[in-house]
C-alpha cells in the first residue's frame, strides 16, 4: 500500500512535474515543453513497463520453486511473459468511430452489418469484406501463440502434478477437476469420449425439446485461495492474498456476485471503475450541443428517430440486427438482436423489403451519417472533447499512479533479491 514511501513519491513527482512544465524558465525553450497528454502517456507507458517487468520476475520466482520440486517443463500458457504495450495516446478509439466512418468506406461497405446478416453469407461481396477486415487487423499487429511442444509431450498425470505444484491441489481441482477427470479430458476417454459426448448431447436435446431451450442453472463456485509455488511467491513479495467480491446487476435485475483472489496492488489508472463512467458523462456534457446538431442533420436527410445512447453512440448495430433478422426465427433473432434497451428507430419503408434493398439502404445511411459528420464538424469536436476529458481524468490520479509505480519498483527490487539469493 502507498504509505510513507507513496507520499514521498507523490512529492518527488510533483517536483519533477514543476520542473517539466516550467522548463522554459531553465532556458530550454518552449519547444522542449511536453503537453499534458504527452506527460500522461509517458506515465501510462512506464506503468505498462513496470507491470510487464514485475510479472516476468514473478514467473521466474515461481519457475524456480517448481524446478526445485522436480518440474522442469512448464505450461507455457500459464508462464507466458508479455511485452509491455506502447501507448501513443490516452485514447485508442472515439465514441463516434462506430457510426461516423470514412466516407469512402461508407460508400463501399456501409457499416458492414450486411455481412453479419443471415443473407450475407450468400453475398459474393462478403468474402472481400472480411478479407479487408482481416488485412486491417493484421496490420495492427498479431499475437504469437507460445510453443507448447515440450509441455504437450508430458503425460496428463505429469501435467496435473505440475498444476498442483503451481497453485495447490484445491486450485487444480477447481480449474481442471480431479486428476482422473483431467486425464480423461486430455486423452478423450471416460466422460470425454466421443460416445459419452454424443450421448450427453442427445440427452440435452431431448430435455430441450419442450420449449426449444435448455436451461442451465449452475452457480459458479468461489475461486479457492492460490496455493503451491504461486502462494509462496505471493507471500514473499506481497504478503497474504486478498479475497475480493464483485457485485453487479444480472439478468432480470437480480444481484450477482463473483469472488476472486488478488495480491498485487492495482494500478490506479485501471482500478477505479467510476473514472470511466465520469469520462463518458463529461464527454457527453461537452458534446450535447454537437449531438443535437448532428441529429438535426441526419433527420434533414430523411432519417428520423435516431437518438444517442448512454455511451454517446448511435445504436447502428442494434438497428441493422433488427433489420436483417426481421424474418428469422424468434430464437435466432433473440440470439443476434438480444434484449438491448437502446432506443432504435423503427425500420422505415425506404429500407425496402429484400436483402439487396436493405444493403443499399445501409450504404446510403452510412454515407449520409458520414456526410453529416463532416458538415457539422462533429468528428473534430468529438476527438478534441474525448481527448480532453481523458487528460483531465488521468491528471486527477497522476500522483496516485506515481506512488503506485514506486511500490512496483520496490517489489521488482525485492523479487530480484529473491532470485539472487
GROMACS .gro file of C-alpha atoms in nm:
model
  421
    1UNK     CA    1   0.000   0.000   0.000
    2UNK     CA    2   0.123   0.357  -0.066
    3UNK     CA    3   0.210   0.459   0.295
    4UNK     CA    4   0.506   0.689   0.366
    5UNK     CA    5   0.702   0.591   0.056
    6UNK     CA    6   0.396   0.663  -0.159
    7UNK     CA    7   0.365   1.010  -0.009
    8UNK     CA    8   0.732   1.073  -0.075
    9UNK     CA    9   0.688   0.960  -0.434
   10UNK     CA   10   0.399   1.200  -0.479
   11UNK     CA   11   0.611   1.491  -0.353
   12UNK     CA   12   0.901   1.392  -0.578
   13UNK     CA   13   0.671   1.353  -0.878
   14UNK     CA   14   0.522   1.695  -0.812
   15UNK     CA   15   0.870   1.845  -0.810
   16UNK     CA   16   0.954   1.674  -1.139
   17UNK     CA   17   0.627   1.795  -1.284
   18UNK     CA   18   0.703   2.152  -1.179
   19UNK     CA   19   1.042   2.136  -1.349
   20UNK     CA   20   0.894   1.979  -1.661
   21UNK     CA   21   0.616   2.230  -1.707
   22UNK     CA   22   0.848   2.518  -1.627
   23UNK     CA   23   1.135   2.409  -1.849
   24UNK     CA   24   1.119   2.739  -2.038
   25UNK     CA   25   1.248   2.904  -1.720
   26UNK     CA   26   1.556   2.680  -1.737
   27UNK     CA   27   1.646   2.813  -2.079
   28UNK     CA   28   1.534   2.502  -2.265
   29UNK     CA   29   1.279   2.692  -2.470
   30UNK     CA   30   0.910   2.635  -2.526
   31UNK     CA   31   0.972   2.368  -2.793
   32UNK     CA   32   1.104   2.129  -2.527
   33UNK     CA   33   0.789   2.152  -2.316
   34UNK     CA   34   0.567   1.846  -2.315
   35UNK     CA   35   0.192   1.870  -2.340
   36UNK     CA   36  -0.020   1.735  -2.057
   37UNK     CA   37  -0.119   1.442  -2.278
   38UNK     CA   38   0.242   1.357  -2.367
   39UNK     CA   39   0.336   1.353  -1.999
   40UNK     CA   40   0.042   1.134  -1.906
   41UNK     CA   41   0.108   0.893  -2.196
   42UNK     CA   42   0.465   0.854  -2.069
   43UNK     CA   43   0.319   0.779  -1.727
   44UNK     CA   44   0.099   0.503  -1.872
   45UNK     CA   45   0.387   0.353  -2.071
   46UNK     CA   46   0.610   0.346  -1.762
   47UNK     CA   47   0.328   0.173  -1.573
   48UNK     CA   48   0.295  -0.086  -1.852
   49UNK     CA   49   0.670  -0.145  -1.844
   50UNK     CA   50   0.670  -0.197  -1.468
   51UNK     CA   51   0.373  -0.433  -1.492
   52UNK     CA   52   0.549  -0.649  -1.751
   53UNK     CA   53   0.880  -0.647  -1.567
   54UNK     CA   54   0.720  -0.745  -1.237
   55UNK     CA   55   0.510  -1.020  -1.399
   56UNK     CA   56   0.826  -1.162  -1.555
   57UNK     CA   57   1.002  -1.162  -1.217
   58UNK     CA   58   0.702  -1.333  -1.056
   59UNK     CA   59   0.711  -1.607  -1.320
   60UNK     CA   60   1.084  -1.662  -1.265
   61UNK     CA   61   1.033  -1.699  -0.889
   62UNK     CA   62   0.752  -1.949  -0.942
   63UNK     CA   63   0.950  -2.142  -1.204
   64UNK     CA   64   1.248  -2.175  -0.970
   65UNK     CA   65   1.018  -2.308  -0.697
   66UNK     CA   66   0.867  -2.560  -0.940
   67UNK     CA   67   1.206  -2.674  -1.066
   68UNK     CA   68   1.328  -2.726  -0.710
   69UNK     CA   69   1.028  -2.960  -0.676
   70UNK     CA   70   1.135  -3.151  -0.989
   71UNK     CA   71   0.912  -2.984  -1.252
   72UNK     CA   72   1.147  -2.866  -1.527
   73UNK     CA   73   0.888  -2.829  -1.808
   74UNK     CA   74   0.628  -2.556  -1.760
   75UNK     CA   75   0.286  -2.486  -1.906
   76UNK     CA   76   0.370  -2.201  -2.147
   77UNK     CA   77   0.016  -2.062  -2.128
   78UNK     CA   78   0.045  -2.016  -1.751
   79UNK     CA   79   0.403  -1.888  -1.754
   80UNK     CA   80   0.388  -1.667  -2.061
   81UNK     CA   81   0.568  -1.332  -2.030
   82UNK     CA   82   0.440  -1.040  -2.231
   83UNK     CA   83   0.580  -0.731  -2.394
   84UNK     CA   84   0.455  -0.405  -2.244
   85UNK     CA   85   0.217  -0.219  -2.472
   86UNK     CA   86   0.336   0.115  -2.605
   87UNK     CA   87   0.060   0.370  -2.591
   88UNK     CA   88   0.070   0.662  -2.831
   89UNK     CA   89  -0.227   0.847  -2.684
   90UNK     CA   90  -0.463   0.836  -2.388
   91UNK     CA   91  -0.742   0.716  -2.616
   92UNK     CA   92  -0.741   0.423  -2.858
   93UNK     CA   93  -1.084   0.496  -3.006
   94UNK     CA   94  -1.357   0.760  -3.008
   95UNK     CA   95  -1.729   0.710  -2.937
   96UNK     CA   96  -1.815   0.825  -3.290
   97UNK     CA   97  -1.598   0.558  -3.457
   98UNK     CA   98  -1.888   0.313  -3.474
   99UNK     CA   99  -2.133   0.540  -3.655
  100UNK     CA  100  -1.924   0.804  -3.839
  101UNK     CA  101  -1.688   0.612  -4.064
  102UNK     CA  102  -1.467   0.710  -4.355
  103UNK     CA  103  -1.687   0.833  -4.644
  104UNK     CA  104  -1.516   0.604  -4.896
  105UNK     CA  105  -1.560   0.302  -4.671
  106UNK     CA  106  -1.922   0.401  -4.611
  107UNK     CA  107  -1.988   0.422  -4.985
  108UNK     CA  108  -1.839   0.076  -5.045
  109UNK     CA  109  -1.935  -0.127  -4.737
  110UNK     CA  110  -2.181   0.082  -4.537
  111UNK     CA  111  -2.139  -0.019  -4.172
  112UNK     CA  112  -2.058  -0.377  -4.275
  113UNK     CA  113  -2.363  -0.512  -4.094
  114UNK     CA  114  -2.499  -0.678  -4.409
  115UNK     CA  115  -2.206  -0.922  -4.389
  116UNK     CA  116  -2.332  -1.033  -4.045
  117UNK     CA  117  -2.690  -1.092  -4.154
  118UNK     CA  118  -2.843  -1.433  -4.239
  119UNK     CA  119  -2.837  -1.348  -4.612
  120UNK     CA  120  -2.486  -1.204  -4.600
  121UNK     CA  121  -2.317  -1.543  -4.622
  122UNK     CA  122  -2.456  -1.587  -4.974
  123UNK     CA  123  -2.339  -1.243  -5.085
  124UNK     CA  124  -2.027  -1.267  -5.308
  125UNK     CA  125  -1.904  -0.937  -5.159
  126UNK     CA  126  -1.890  -1.081  -4.808
  127UNK     CA  127  -1.563  -1.265  -4.869
  128UNK     CA  128  -1.396  -0.945  -4.991
  129UNK     CA  129  -1.531  -0.751  -4.696
  130UNK     CA  130  -1.396  -0.994  -4.436
  131UNK     CA  131  -1.063  -1.018  -4.622
  132UNK     CA  132  -1.028  -0.641  -4.597
  133UNK     CA  133  -1.117  -0.654  -4.227
  134UNK     CA  134  -0.861  -0.929  -4.165
  135UNK     CA  135  -0.591  -0.736  -4.352
  136UNK     CA  136  -0.657  -0.431  -4.136
  137UNK     CA  137  -0.639  -0.645  -3.823
  138UNK     CA  138  -0.306  -0.796  -3.929
  139UNK     CA  139  -0.165  -0.450  -3.996
  140UNK     CA  140  -0.249  -0.353  -3.640
  141UNK     CA  141  -0.038  -0.642  -3.516
  142UNK     CA  142  -0.100  -1.002  -3.421
  143UNK     CA  143  -0.018  -1.207  -3.114
  144UNK     CA  144   0.205  -1.513  -3.130
  145UNK     CA  145   0.099  -1.830  -2.952
  146UNK     CA  146   0.361  -1.992  -2.726
  147UNK     CA  147   0.543  -2.311  -2.823
  148UNK     CA  148   0.378  -2.597  -2.635
  149UNK     CA  149   0.585  -2.884  -2.781
  150UNK     CA  150   0.764  -2.984  -2.460
  151UNK     CA  151   0.451  -2.940  -2.247
  152UNK     CA  152   0.237  -3.146  -2.485
  153UNK     CA  153   0.492  -3.429  -2.467
  154UNK     CA  154   0.420  -3.477  -2.095
  155UNK     CA  155   0.171  -3.737  -1.976
  156UNK     CA  156  -0.158  -3.591  -1.841
  157UNK     CA  157  -0.063  -3.710  -1.492
  158UNK     CA  158   0.265  -3.515  -1.513
  159UNK     CA  159   0.082  -3.202  -1.631
  160UNK     CA  160  -0.172  -3.231  -1.349
  161UNK     CA  161   0.106  -3.273  -1.092
  162UNK     CA  162   0.258  -2.952  -1.228
  163UNK     CA  163  -0.071  -2.765  -1.177
  164UNK     CA  164  -0.090  -2.894  -0.819
  165UNK     CA  165   0.266  -2.779  -0.751
  166UNK     CA  166   0.195  -2.446  -0.920
  167UNK     CA  167  -0.126  -2.338  -0.744
  168UNK     CA  168  -0.213  -2.611  -0.498
  169UNK     CA  169  -0.436  -2.918  -0.513
  170UNK     CA  170  -0.760  -2.731  -0.435
  171UNK     CA  171  -0.696  -2.480  -0.712
  172UNK     CA  172  -0.602  -2.750  -0.962
  173UNK     CA  173  -0.922  -2.941  -0.890
  174UNK     CA  174  -1.129  -2.621  -0.917
  175UNK     CA  175  -0.972  -2.545  -1.254
  176UNK     CA  176  -0.945  -2.892  -1.412
  177UNK     CA  177  -1.135  -3.140  -1.200
  178UNK     CA  178  -0.970  -3.443  -1.044
  179UNK     CA  179  -0.651  -3.596  -1.181
  180UNK     CA  180  -0.861  -3.869  -1.345
  181UNK     CA  181  -1.102  -3.619  -1.500
  182UNK     CA  182  -0.811  -3.418  -1.639
  183UNK     CA  183  -0.653  -3.731  -1.785
  184UNK     CA  184  -0.983  -3.837  -1.944
  185UNK     CA  185  -1.029  -3.490  -2.091
  186UNK     CA  186  -0.677  -3.479  -2.241
  187UNK     CA  187  -0.697  -3.836  -2.377
  188UNK     CA  188  -1.062  -3.825  -2.487
  189UNK     CA  189  -1.164  -4.108  -2.259
  190UNK     CA  190  -1.438  -4.170  -2.000
  191UNK     CA  191  -1.690  -3.886  -1.991
  192UNK     CA  192  -1.490  -3.713  -2.266
  193UNK     CA  193  -1.502  -3.996  -2.517
  194UNK     CA  194  -1.690  -3.941  -2.843
  195UNK     CA  195  -1.960  -4.183  -2.735
  196UNK     CA  196  -2.014  -4.013  -2.399
  197UNK     CA  197  -2.026  -3.666  -2.555
  198UNK     CA  198  -2.276  -3.782  -2.820
  199UNK     CA  199  -2.498  -3.937  -2.551
  200UNK     CA  200  -2.485  -3.618  -2.344
  201UNK     CA  201  -2.577  -3.404  -2.645
  202UNK     CA  202  -2.867  -3.632  -2.728
  203UNK     CA  203  -2.995  -3.615  -2.369
  204UNK     CA  204  -2.963  -3.235  -2.368
  205UNK     CA  205  -3.151  -3.211  -2.699
  206UNK     CA  206  -3.429  -3.432  -2.564
  207UNK     CA  207  -3.451  -3.221  -2.249
  208UNK     CA  208  -3.483  -2.905  -2.451
  209UNK     CA  209  -3.748  -3.021  -2.699
  210UNK     CA  210  -4.042  -2.900  -2.489
  211UNK     CA  211  -3.973  -2.530  -2.512
  212UNK     CA  212  -3.681  -2.521  -2.752
  213UNK     CA  213  -3.442  -2.402  -2.483
  214UNK     CA  214  -3.212  -2.578  -2.241
  215UNK     CA  215  -3.190  -2.400  -1.909
  216UNK     CA  216  -2.862  -2.444  -1.725
  217UNK     CA  217  -2.881  -2.334  -1.364
  218UNK     CA  218  -2.528  -2.355  -1.234
  219UNK     CA  219  -2.380  -2.123  -0.974
  220UNK     CA  220  -2.012  -2.055  -1.023
  221UNK     CA  221  -1.803  -2.191  -0.737
  222UNK     CA  222  -1.590  -1.944  -0.547
  223UNK     CA  223  -1.230  -1.937  -0.661
  224UNK     CA  224  -1.013  -2.111  -0.400
  225UNK     CA  225  -0.713  -1.941  -0.244
  226UNK     CA  226  -0.399  -1.998  -0.453
  227UNK     CA  227  -0.154  -2.247  -0.309
  228UNK     CA  228   0.170  -2.413  -0.409
  229UNK     CA  229   0.456  -2.217  -0.559
  230UNK     CA  230   0.231  -1.930  -0.659
  231UNK     CA  231   0.131  -1.871  -0.297
  232UNK     CA  232   0.497  -1.885  -0.190
  233UNK     CA  233   0.576  -1.612  -0.443
  234UNK     CA  234   0.278  -1.400  -0.334
  235UNK     CA  235   0.367  -1.422   0.035
  236UNK     CA  236   0.733  -1.340  -0.035
  237UNK     CA  237   0.654  -1.026  -0.237
  238UNK     CA  238   0.316  -0.900  -0.115
  239UNK     CA  239   0.203  -1.083   0.197
  240UNK     CA  240  -0.126  -1.271   0.212
  241UNK     CA  241  -0.356  -1.258  -0.094
  242UNK     CA  242  -0.689  -1.079  -0.057
  243UNK     CA  243  -1.034  -1.214  -0.145
  244UNK     CA  244  -1.231  -0.958  -0.348
  245UNK     CA  245  -1.604  -0.980  -0.412
  246UNK     CA  246  -1.757  -0.801  -0.711
  247UNK     CA  247  -2.131  -0.740  -0.724
  248UNK     CA  248  -2.332  -0.639  -1.029
  249UNK     CA  249  -2.688  -0.640  -1.156
  250UNK     CA  250  -2.758  -0.954  -1.353
  251UNK     CA  251  -3.045  -1.071  -1.570
  252UNK     CA  252  -3.384  -0.952  -1.450
  253UNK     CA  253  -3.224  -0.711  -1.205
  254UNK     CA  254  -3.104  -0.989  -0.976
  255UNK     CA  255  -2.784  -0.919  -0.783
  256UNK     CA  256  -2.493  -1.140  -0.882
  257UNK     CA  257  -2.153  -1.172  -0.722
  258UNK     CA  258  -1.816  -1.309  -0.824
  259UNK     CA  259  -1.524  -1.358  -0.587
  260UNK     CA  260  -1.157  -1.377  -0.679
  261UNK     CA  261  -0.817  -1.352  -0.511
  262UNK     CA  262  -0.579  -1.065  -0.572
  263UNK     CA  263  -0.233  -0.989  -0.440
  264UNK     CA  264  -0.051  -0.722  -0.642
  265UNK     CA  265  -0.157  -0.358  -0.578
  266UNK     CA  266  -0.365  -0.246  -0.874
  267UNK     CA  267  -0.266   0.044  -1.096
  268UNK     CA  268  -0.491   0.340  -1.001
  269UNK     CA  269  -0.526   0.414  -1.373
  270UNK     CA  270  -0.730   0.092  -1.411
  271UNK     CA  271  -0.869   0.032  -1.064
  272UNK     CA  272  -1.142   0.296  -1.041
  273UNK     CA  273  -1.445   0.197  -1.248
  274UNK     CA  274  -1.618   0.528  -1.174
  275UNK     CA  275  -1.337   0.704  -1.360
  276UNK     CA  276  -1.459   0.558  -1.689
  277UNK     CA  277  -1.818   0.647  -1.609
  278UNK     CA  278  -1.710   1.002  -1.527
  279UNK     CA  279  -1.524   1.025  -1.858
  280UNK     CA  280  -1.835   0.928  -2.054
  281UNK     CA  281  -2.051   1.173  -1.858
  282UNK     CA  282  -1.805   1.460  -1.904
  283UNK     CA  283  -1.772   1.381  -2.273
  284UNK     CA  284  -2.149   1.368  -2.314
  285UNK     CA  285  -2.184   1.708  -2.146
  286UNK     CA  286  -1.922   1.857  -2.379
  287UNK     CA  287  -2.088   1.707  -2.688
  288UNK     CA  288  -2.455   1.777  -2.606
  289UNK     CA  289  -2.496   2.068  -2.849
  290UNK     CA  290  -2.293   1.891  -3.120
  291UNK     CA  291  -2.507   1.579  -3.082
  292UNK     CA  292  -2.824   1.784  -3.130
  293UNK     CA  293  -2.675   1.942  -3.442
  294UNK     CA  294  -2.575   1.603  -3.582
  295UNK     CA  295  -2.921   1.454  -3.520
  296UNK     CA  296  -3.082   1.754  -3.691
  297UNK     CA  297  -2.860   1.697  -3.995
  298UNK     CA  298  -2.940   1.324  -4.002
  299UNK     CA  299  -3.311   1.397  -3.971
  300UNK     CA  300  -3.282   1.651  -4.252
  301UNK     CA  301  -3.156   1.374  -4.481
  302UNK     CA  302  -3.472   1.173  -4.410
  303UNK     CA  303  -3.352   0.951  -4.125
  304UNK     CA  304  -3.590   1.010  -3.836
  305UNK     CA  305  -3.591   0.873  -3.483
  306UNK     CA  306  -3.220   0.840  -3.409
  307UNK     CA  307  -3.112   0.914  -3.052
  308UNK     CA  308  -2.780   0.887  -2.870
  309UNK     CA  309  -2.750   0.609  -2.612
  310UNK     CA  310  -2.584   0.621  -2.269
  311UNK     CA  311  -2.246   0.557  -2.430
  312UNK     CA  312  -2.274   0.865  -2.653
  313UNK     CA  313  -2.316   0.643  -2.956
  314UNK     CA  314  -2.590   0.583  -3.211
  315UNK     CA  315  -2.732   0.225  -3.197
  316UNK     CA  316  -2.633   0.130  -3.553
  317UNK     CA  317  -2.561  -0.236  -3.470
  318UNK     CA  318  -2.895  -0.285  -3.294
  319UNK     CA  319  -3.085  -0.117  -3.578
  320UNK     CA  320  -2.937  -0.331  -3.854
  321UNK     CA  321  -2.957  -0.650  -3.650
  322UNK     CA  322  -3.331  -0.589  -3.623
  323UNK     CA  323  -3.346  -0.508  -3.997
  324UNK     CA  324  -3.157  -0.811  -4.129
  325UNK     CA  325  -3.308  -1.060  -3.883
  326UNK     CA  326  -3.668  -0.944  -3.907
  327UNK     CA  327  -3.769  -1.258  -4.100
  328UNK     CA  328  -3.563  -1.501  -3.889
  329UNK     CA  329  -3.694  -1.736  -3.623
  330UNK     CA  330  -3.761  -1.594  -3.278
  331UNK     CA  331  -3.469  -1.787  -3.127
  332UNK     CA  332  -3.223  -1.669  -3.392
  333UNK     CA  333  -3.347  -1.313  -3.372
  334UNK     CA  334  -3.321  -1.312  -2.993
  335UNK     CA  335  -2.970  -1.454  -3.008
  336UNK     CA  336  -2.847  -1.191  -3.257
  337UNK     CA  337  -3.051  -0.888  -3.154
  338UNK     CA  338  -3.073  -0.966  -2.782
  339UNK     CA  339  -3.266  -0.760  -2.532
  340UNK     CA  340  -3.083  -0.430  -2.575
  341UNK     CA  341  -3.264  -0.136  -2.420
  342UNK     CA  342  -3.124   0.106  -2.680
  343UNK     CA  343  -3.380   0.334  -2.844
  344UNK     CA  344  -3.379   0.206  -3.203
  345UNK     CA  345  -3.569   0.389  -3.479
  346UNK     CA  346  -3.847   0.190  -3.650
  347UNK     CA  347  -3.743   0.041  -3.984
  348UNK     CA  348  -3.864   0.290  -4.247
  349UNK     CA  349  -4.042   0.195  -4.570
  350UNK     CA  350  -3.741   0.338  -4.756
  351UNK     CA  351  -3.535   0.040  -4.636
  352UNK     CA  352  -3.728  -0.187  -4.875
  353UNK     CA  353  -3.825  -0.548  -4.824
  354UNK     CA  354  -3.538  -0.755  -4.969
  355UNK     CA  355  -3.176  -0.815  -4.871
  356UNK     CA  356  -3.048  -0.619  -5.170
  357UNK     CA  357  -3.264  -0.320  -5.076
  358UNK     CA  358  -3.163  -0.342  -4.709
  359UNK     CA  359  -2.794  -0.346  -4.803
  360UNK     CA  360  -2.838  -0.047  -5.035
  361UNK     CA  361  -3.022   0.136  -4.756
  362UNK     CA  362  -2.739   0.061  -4.511
  363UNK     CA  363  -2.480   0.201  -4.752
  364UNK     CA  364  -2.692   0.513  -4.807
  365UNK     CA  365  -2.743   0.560  -4.434
  366UNK     CA  366  -2.371   0.520  -4.359
  367UNK     CA  367  -2.289   0.771  -4.634
  368UNK     CA  368  -2.546   1.021  -4.503
  369UNK     CA  369  -2.414   0.982  -4.149
  370UNK     CA  370  -2.058   1.040  -4.271
  371UNK     CA  371  -2.167   1.347  -4.468
  372UNK     CA  372  -2.339   1.493  -4.161
  373UNK     CA  373  -2.028   1.425  -3.956
  374UNK     CA  374  -1.828   1.640  -4.199
  375UNK     CA  375  -2.093   1.909  -4.242
  376UNK     CA  376  -2.132   1.966  -3.868
  377UNK     CA  377  -1.767   1.924  -3.774
  378UNK     CA  378  -1.873   1.652  -3.532
  379UNK     CA  379  -1.563   1.434  -3.573
  380UNK     CA  380  -1.315   1.710  -3.486
  381UNK     CA  381  -1.526   1.826  -3.190
  382UNK     CA  382  -1.563   1.467  -3.067
  383UNK     CA  383  -1.190   1.395  -3.085
  384UNK     CA  384  -1.098   1.715  -2.903
  385UNK     CA  385  -1.359   1.662  -2.631
  386UNK     CA  386  -1.275   1.294  -2.576
  387UNK     CA  387  -0.903   1.363  -2.557
  388UNK     CA  388  -0.951   1.649  -2.311
  389UNK     CA  389  -1.176   1.456  -2.070
  390UNK     CA  390  -0.914   1.179  -2.069
  391UNK     CA  391  -0.640   1.429  -1.987
  392UNK     CA  392  -0.850   1.567  -1.702
  393UNK     CA  393  -0.926   1.218  -1.567
  394UNK     CA  394  -0.567   1.091  -1.576
  395UNK     CA  395  -0.428   1.416  -1.435
  396UNK     CA  396  -0.661   1.375  -1.136
  397UNK     CA  397  -0.496   1.042  -1.040
  398UNK     CA  398  -0.144   1.123  -1.159
  399UNK     CA  399   0.016   1.144  -0.815
  400UNK     CA  400  -0.154   0.818  -0.709
  401UNK     CA  401  -0.006   0.645  -1.014
  402UNK     CA  402   0.344   0.773  -0.936
  403UNK     CA  403   0.310   0.639  -0.581
  404UNK     CA  404   0.196   0.302  -0.722
  405UNK     CA  405   0.496   0.299  -0.958
  406UNK     CA  406   0.730   0.333  -0.660
  407UNK     CA  407   0.560   0.036  -0.494
  408UNK     CA  408   0.613  -0.167  -0.811
  409UNK     CA  409   0.980  -0.068  -0.827
  410UNK     CA  410   1.021  -0.180  -0.466
  411UNK     CA  411   0.855  -0.514  -0.549
  412UNK     CA  412   1.083  -0.562  -0.851
  413UNK     CA  413   1.390  -0.497  -0.633
  414UNK     CA  414   1.263  -0.744  -0.374
  415UNK     CA  415   1.197  -1.004  -0.645
  416UNK     CA  416   1.549  -0.962  -0.778
  417UNK     CA  417   1.692  -1.013  -0.429
  418UNK     CA  418   1.496  -1.337  -0.401
  419UNK     CA  419   1.625  -1.456  -0.737
  420UNK     CA  420   1.984  -1.366  -0.650
  421UNK     CA  421   1.970  -1.542  -0.311
   0.00000   0.00000   0.00000
